[in-house]
Structures are given as structure tokens and as C-alpha cells.
Amino acid sequence: LEELAGLQSPEIAFGTDMFAAELPLGVALGRMASANSRLRVRAVLGDFEELSRAVTAGKLEFAIADTTSAERHPTRLAIEPVAEHRVFFFARQGHPLTSGTDLSLATILVFPLVTSRVPQRIAVHFAKSMPHAKVDRDTGDLSPSLMLDSFAVAKAAVLAGDAIGLAPLNAIENELRAGKIALVPFDAPWLHLSYGLFYPRKKSLSRAAQLFVTQLRQVETALQVREQRAHPTRPAARVI
């Protein structure tokens, strides 16, 4: 942060997907803005395909998102992993699924799924229990029943009906504490978010972007410690 304070006119233009936006991006940016009031940031929300096009076209310097899809472009994109977070199905309090135990994926996915575009690594499992699932032939990504890039809208849809959502634990902890939503009892080793940043392989990040990534990793480490203390038997995150 001391180095950031010395930069004359730092600017960052980046993209993020819905899940990564719910992780510590805001905290990292808030610390940086406090260190240098001249900082200018433009952040856009989108899925991987939209973000990768913007990054390769030079419209964004980098993007922070689930990097599963970025691995399909090893010659175009450089990838820097940041952390892994487990994601959980959640529903409104009183939803029929919240009173069950050891539910199967097929039982859960009878209900409408509201989330962003599901990456291939997770989609391959979902599709087995969703006979009418819409899977992209080129990427293997899955389009859920209600595909939204705004987590606030997705959460509102879950609270208003029988749809189920998908999110990292820290994105829904306030609603969990308030008793508005509940976790759906399901766990699988493949149900996690591997997020990081990606940028054009032939370009290096600006110093402001590098400092942002440093702050992001520091905040992520603190978040991991806090989640482990709150849920000692539920390792919800892992810094990479």
C-alpha cells in the first residue's frame, strides 16, 4: 500500500464473474482507494466467454473469475491462481430440500437452479441429473434454468420461491445467520470454485494491477482463516 500511495495516477480496468465478485475484491479495492485517492477503477461483470473476449481485445487489462475455462486457452492467456472456495447449494428457509439429509444431486436439481453460467468441471456432473440441461457444445458449460450474472438478483429469486442457488459460503453468511436461507445438505469434492486472474500472455500487468493482486491475496488469506475458525469442520477455502 505504501508503494501504491506513491503512484501518480493508477488505473485498473478489469472484469469479474458473479462468484468472484462475491469474494474479497471489494475489500482489496477499498484498502487501495484509502491508500491513494487518485486510484481509478473500472470493473465489469460477465461470464468467462465475455471476459476473455474483452481481455484479449485489450478492453480489459485482466479478469478475475473461475479459471477452469481459461485453461482451454493456454497460448492466449496467462493464468495466476488465487484461491479455491467450496460452493454450496442454498434455498429459502422452509424449502422442502432443507429438511432432508444426504440428498442426491438428482433430487436437488428437480428444482430450478439460479446461478451464472456453470463451468464444464461442475456442469459435467449437473448434466447427468438434468436431462433437459442446455450444455454448450464448444465449452461444455451449462446454462441453468435462471442464468443471472447478478448475485443480488439470484439471491432475491431464491428467497422468493423454490429455486435453489449456488454460492461460496462467505457470500451468504449474513443471510444464514439471519435465518433467511439454509444450506441444502449436499457435498461433493468437485463442487468448488477455482478462481484466479487471467490476462494476455504476451502482456505483463501494470504495477497498479500487480499491487491489487497482492492485496487480493492478503485479504483472501485472512478470509480463509476466518472461515476456518467459524466452521472448523468445513474447510470452505484454500489459498493457492
CSV table of C-alpha atoms in Angstrom, one decimal:
chain,number,residue,atom,x,y,z
A,1,LEU,CA,0.0,0.0,0.0
A,2,GLU,CA,2.9,2.4,0.6
A,3,GLU,CA,4.1,1.8,-3.0
A,4,LEU,CA,0.6,2.4,-4.3
A,5,ALA,CA,0.4,5.7,-2.4
A,6,GLY,CA,3.4,6.9,-4.4
A,7,LEU,CA,1.8,6.2,-7.8
A,8,GLN,CA,0.7,9.4,-9.6
A,9,SER,CA,-2.4,8.2,-11.5
A,10,PRO,CA,-3.0,4.5,-11.0
A,11,GLU,CA,-5.8,3.0,-13.1
A,12,ILE,CA,-7.2,-0.5,-13.3
A,13,ALA,CA,-9.8,-1.9,-15.7
A,14,PHE,CA,-10.8,-5.5,-15.1
A,15,GLY,CA,-13.6,-7.9,-15.3
A,16,THR,CA,-15.1,-10.4,-12.8
A,17,ASP,CA,-17.7,-13.2,-12.8
A,18,MET,CA,-20.6,-13.4,-10.4
A,19,PHE,CA,-18.9,-15.8,-7.9
A,20,ALA,CA,-15.5,-14.0,-7.8
A,21,ALA,CA,-17.4,-10.6,-7.3
A,22,GLU,CA,-18.7,-12.0,-4.0
A,23,LEU,CA,-15.2,-12.8,-2.8
A,24,PRO,CA,-12.8,-10.2,-1.3
A,25,LEU,CA,-12.5,-7.9,-4.4
A,26,GLY,CA,-14.3,-5.0,-2.6
A,27,VAL,CA,-12.1,-5.2,0.5
A,28,ALA,CA,-8.9,-5.1,-1.6
A,29,LEU,CA,-10.2,-2.2,-3.7
A,30,GLY,CA,-11.3,-0.3,-0.5
A,31,ARG,CA,-7.9,-0.6,1.0
A,32,MET,CA,-6.2,0.6,-2.2
A,33,ALA,CA,-8.6,3.6,-2.5
A,34,SER,CA,-7.8,4.6,1.0
A,35,ALA,CA,-4.1,4.4,0.3
A,36,ASN,CA,-4.3,6.5,-2.9
A,37,SER,CA,-7.3,8.7,-3.5
A,38,ARG,CA,-6.2,9.1,-7.1
A,39,LEU,CA,-6.9,5.5,-7.9
A,40,ARG,CA,-9.4,5.0,-10.8
A,41,VAL,CA,-11.0,1.6,-11.2
A,42,ARG,CA,-13.5,0.2,-13.8
A,43,ALA,CA,-14.8,-3.3,-13.1
A,44,VAL,CA,-17.3,-5.1,-15.3
A,45,LEU,CA,-19.3,-8.2,-14.6
A,46,GLY,CA,-19.7,-11.1,-17.1
A,47,ASP,CA,-19.1,-14.8,-17.7
A,48,PHE,CA,-15.8,-16.2,-18.8
A,49,GLU,CA,-16.5,-16.1,-22.5
A,50,GLU,CA,-17.4,-12.4,-22.3
A,51,LEU,CA,-14.5,-11.5,-20.1
A,52,SER,CA,-11.9,-13.5,-22.2
A,53,ARG,CA,-13.0,-11.6,-25.4
A,54,ALA,CA,-12.7,-8.3,-23.6
A,55,VAL,CA,-9.3,-9.2,-22.2
A,56,THR,CA,-7.9,-10.5,-25.5
A,57,ALA,CA,-9.3,-7.4,-27.3
A,58,GLY,CA,-7.5,-5.1,-24.9
A,59,LYS,CA,-10.7,-3.6,-23.5
A,60,LEU,CA,-9.8,-5.0,-20.0
A,61,GLU,CA,-6.3,-5.4,-18.6
A,62,PHE,CA,-7.2,-8.7,-16.8
A,63,ALA,CA,-10.2,-10.6,-15.3
A,64,ILE,CA,-10.8,-12.4,-12.1
A,65,ALA,CA,-13.0,-15.4,-12.4
A,66,ASP,CA,-13.2,-19.2,-12.2
A,67,THR,CA,-10.1,-20.2,-14.2
A,68,THR,CA,-11.4,-23.6,-15.4
A,69,SER,CA,-12.4,-22.2,-18.8
A,70,ALA,CA,-9.2,-20.1,-19.1
A,71,GLU,CA,-7.2,-23.3,-19.2
A,72,ARG,CA,-8.6,-24.0,-22.6
A,73,HIS,CA,-6.6,-21.1,-24.0
A,74,PRO,CA,-3.0,-21.8,-22.9
A,75,THR,CA,-1.5,-19.9,-25.8
A,76,ARG,CA,-3.5,-16.8,-25.4
A,77,LEU,CA,-4.0,-16.4,-21.6
A,78,ALA,CA,-1.6,-16.3,-18.7
A,79,ILE,CA,-3.3,-17.7,-15.5
A,80,GLU,CA,-2.4,-16.9,-11.9
A,81,PRO,CA,-4.5,-19.0,-9.4
A,82,VAL,CA,-5.6,-17.1,-6.3
A,83,ALA,CA,-7.7,-19.5,-4.2
A,84,GLU,CA,-10.2,-22.3,-4.1
A,85,HIS,CA,-13.6,-22.0,-2.4
A,86,ARG,CA,-16.2,-24.7,-1.9
A,87,VAL,CA,-19.6,-23.7,-3.2
A,88,PHE,CA,-22.9,-24.8,-1.6
A,89,PHE,CA,-26.5,-25.2,-2.7
A,90,PHE,CA,-28.8,-22.9,-0.7
A,91,ALA,CA,-32.5,-22.3,-0.5
A,92,ARG,CA,-35.0,-20.2,1.3
A,93,GLN,CA,-35.7,-21.2,4.9
A,94,GLY,CA,-38.6,-23.7,4.9
A,95,HIS,CA,-37.8,-25.0,1.4
A,96,PRO,CA,-38.6,-28.8,1.1
A,97,LEU,CA,-34.9,-29.6,0.5
A,98,THR,CA,-33.6,-28.0,3.7
A,99,SER,CA,-35.3,-30.6,5.9
A,100,GLY,CA,-33.7,-33.6,4.0
A,101,THR,CA,-30.5,-35.4,4.7
A,102,ASP,CA,-27.9,-36.9,2.3
A,103,LEU,CA,-29.8,-35.7,-0.7
A,104,SER,CA,-28.9,-36.9,-4.2
A,105,LEU,CA,-27.9,-34.4,-6.9
A,106,ALA,CA,-30.9,-35.6,-8.9
A,107,THR,CA,-33.3,-34.8,-6.0
A,108,ILE,CA,-31.8,-31.3,-5.7
A,109,LEU,CA,-31.9,-30.4,-9.4
A,110,VAL,CA,-35.6,-31.1,-9.7
A,111,PHE,CA,-35.9,-27.5,-8.5
A,112,PRO,CA,-34.9,-24.6,-10.8
A,113,LEU,CA,-31.2,-23.7,-10.4
A,114,VAL,CA,-30.5,-19.9,-10.4
A,115,THR,CA,-26.8,-19.0,-10.9
A,116,SER,CA,-24.4,-17.8,-13.5
A,117,ARG,CA,-23.1,-20.0,-16.4
A,118,VAL,CA,-21.8,-23.2,-14.8
A,119,PRO,CA,-18.2,-24.2,-15.8
A,120,GLN,CA,-17.6,-27.5,-17.5
A,121,ARG,CA,-15.9,-29.0,-14.5
A,122,ILE,CA,-19.1,-28.8,-12.5
A,123,ALA,CA,-21.5,-28.9,-15.4
A,124,VAL,CA,-20.5,-32.5,-16.4
A,125,HIS,CA,-21.9,-33.7,-13.0
A,126,PHE,CA,-25.0,-31.5,-13.1
A,127,ALA,CA,-25.9,-32.6,-16.7
A,128,LYS,CA,-26.2,-36.2,-15.6
A,129,SER,CA,-29.1,-35.2,-13.3
A,130,MET,CA,-30.7,-32.7,-15.7
A,131,PRO,CA,-31.9,-34.5,-18.8
A,132,HIS,CA,-33.0,-31.2,-20.4
A,133,ALA,CA,-29.9,-29.3,-19.5
A,134,LYS,CA,-28.6,-26.8,-22.0
A,135,VAL,CA,-24.9,-27.5,-22.4
A,136,ASP,CA,-22.7,-25.5,-24.8
A,137,ARG,CA,-21.2,-27.9,-27.4
A,138,ASP,CA,-17.9,-25.9,-27.6
A,139,THR,CA,-17.2,-25.2,-24.0
A,140,GLY,CA,-19.1,-27.8,-22.1
A,141,ASP,CA,-20.5,-25.1,-19.8
A,142,LEU,CA,-24.1,-25.4,-18.7
A,143,SER,CA,-26.8,-22.7,-18.7
A,144,PRO,CA,-29.0,-23.1,-15.6
A,145,SER,CA,-32.8,-22.6,-15.6
A,146,LEU,CA,-32.3,-19.0,-14.4
A,147,MET,CA,-28.9,-17.7,-15.7
A,148,LEU,CA,-28.0,-14.5,-13.9
A,149,ASP,CA,-24.8,-12.6,-13.5
A,150,SER,CA,-26.0,-10.6,-10.6
A,151,PHE,CA,-25.8,-12.4,-7.3
A,152,ALA,CA,-28.2,-9.9,-5.6
A,153,VAL,CA,-30.9,-10.8,-8.2
A,154,ALA,CA,-30.1,-14.5,-7.9
A,155,LYS,CA,-30.4,-14.4,-4.1
A,156,ALA,CA,-33.7,-12.5,-4.4
A,157,ALA,CA,-35.1,-15.2,-6.7
A,158,VAL,CA,-34.2,-17.9,-4.2
A,159,LEU,CA,-35.8,-16.1,-1.3
A,160,ALA,CA,-39.0,-15.5,-3.3
A,161,GLY,CA,-39.7,-19.1,-4.3
A,162,ASP,CA,-38.5,-22.7,-4.7
A,163,ALA,CA,-35.4,-22.0,-6.9
A,164,ILE,CA,-32.1,-23.1,-5.4
A,165,GLY,CA,-28.9,-21.1,-5.6
A,166,LEU,CA,-25.2,-21.9,-5.6
A,167,ALA,CA,-22.6,-19.8,-3.8
A,168,PRO,CA,-19.4,-19.7,-1.7
A,169,LEU,CA,-20.1,-19.7,2.0
A,170,ASN,CA,-18.9,-16.1,2.7
A,171,ALA,CA,-21.4,-14.7,0.1
A,172,ILE,CA,-24.4,-16.0,2.0
A,173,GLU,CA,-23.2,-15.9,5.6
A,174,ASN,CA,-25.3,-12.9,6.6
A,175,GLU,CA,-28.5,-14.5,5.4
A,176,LEU,CA,-27.6,-17.8,7.0
A,177,ARG,CA,-27.1,-16.1,10.4
A,178,ALA,CA,-30.4,-14.2,10.0
A,179,GLY,CA,-32.2,-17.4,9.3
A,180,LYS,CA,-33.4,-16.2,5.8
A,181,ILE,CA,-31.8,-19.1,3.9
A,182,ALA,CA,-30.4,-22.5,4.7
A,183,LEU,CA,-27.8,-24.8,3.1
A,184,VAL,CA,-29.1,-27.7,1.2
A,185,PRO,CA,-27.4,-30.9,2.6
A,186,PHE,CA,-25.1,-31.9,-0.3
A,187,ASP,CA,-21.4,-32.2,-0.6
A,188,ALA,CA,-19.0,-33.3,-3.3
A,189,PRO,CA,-15.3,-32.9,-3.9
A,190,TRP,CA,-15.8,-31.4,-7.3
A,191,LEU,CA,-18.2,-28.7,-6.1
A,192,HIS,CA,-15.8,-25.8,-5.7
A,193,LEU,CA,-14.7,-22.6,-7.3
A,194,SER,CA,-11.1,-22.3,-8.5
A,195,TYR,CA,-10.6,-18.6,-9.0
A,196,GLY,CA,-7.7,-16.5,-10.2
A,197,LEU,CA,-6.8,-13.9,-12.7
A,198,PHE,CA,-6.0,-14.2,-16.4
A,199,TYR,CA,-4.6,-11.7,-18.8
A,200,PRO,CA,-3.0,-11.8,-22.3
A,201,ARG,CA,0.1,-14.0,-22.2
A,202,LYS,CA,2.2,-11.5,-24.2
A,203,LYS,CA,1.5,-8.6,-21.9
A,204,SER,CA,2.6,-8.0,-18.3
A,205,LEU,CA,0.3,-6.5,-15.7
A,206,SER,CA,0.7,-2.8,-14.8
A,207,ARG,CA,2.2,-2.0,-11.4
A,208,ALA,CA,-1.2,-1.0,-10.1
A,209,ALA,CA,-2.7,-4.3,-11.2
A,210,GLN,CA,0.1,-6.2,-9.5
A,211,LEU,CA,-0.4,-4.3,-6.3
A,212,PHE,CA,-4.2,-5.1,-6.5
A,213,VAL,CA,-3.4,-8.8,-6.8
A,214,THR,CA,-1.1,-8.6,-3.8
A,215,GLN,CA,-3.9,-7.0,-1.8
A,216,LEU,CA,-6.4,-9.6,-3.0
A,217,ARG,CA,-4.2,-12.5,-1.9
A,218,GLN,CA,-3.7,-10.9,1.6
A,219,VAL,CA,-7.4,-10.4,2.0
A,220,GLU,CA,-8.1,-13.9,0.8
A,221,THR,CA,-5.7,-15.4,3.4
A,222,ALA,CA,-7.5,-13.5,6.2
A,223,LEU,CA,-10.8,-14.7,4.8
A,224,GLN,CA,-9.6,-18.3,4.8
A,225,VAL,CA,-8.5,-18.1,8.5
A,226,ARG,CA,-11.9,-16.5,9.5
A,227,GLU,CA,-13.9,-19.2,7.6
A,228,GLN,CA,-11.9,-22.0,9.3
A,229,ARG,CA,-12.5,-20.5,12.7
A,230,ALA,CA,-16.2,-20.2,12.1
A,231,HIS,CA,-16.5,-23.6,10.5
A,232,PRO,CA,-13.6,-25.8,11.8
A,233,THR,CA,-15.0,-29.0,10.3
A,234,ARG,CA,-15.9,-27.4,7.0
A,235,PRO,CA,-12.7,-26.3,5.0
A,236,ALA,CA,-14.5,-23.8,2.8
A,237,ALA,CA,-11.5,-22.1,1.2
A,238,ARG,CA,-7.9,-22.7,0.2
A,239,VAL,CA,-5.4,-20.0,-0.9
A,240,ILE,CA,-3.2,-21.1,-3.8
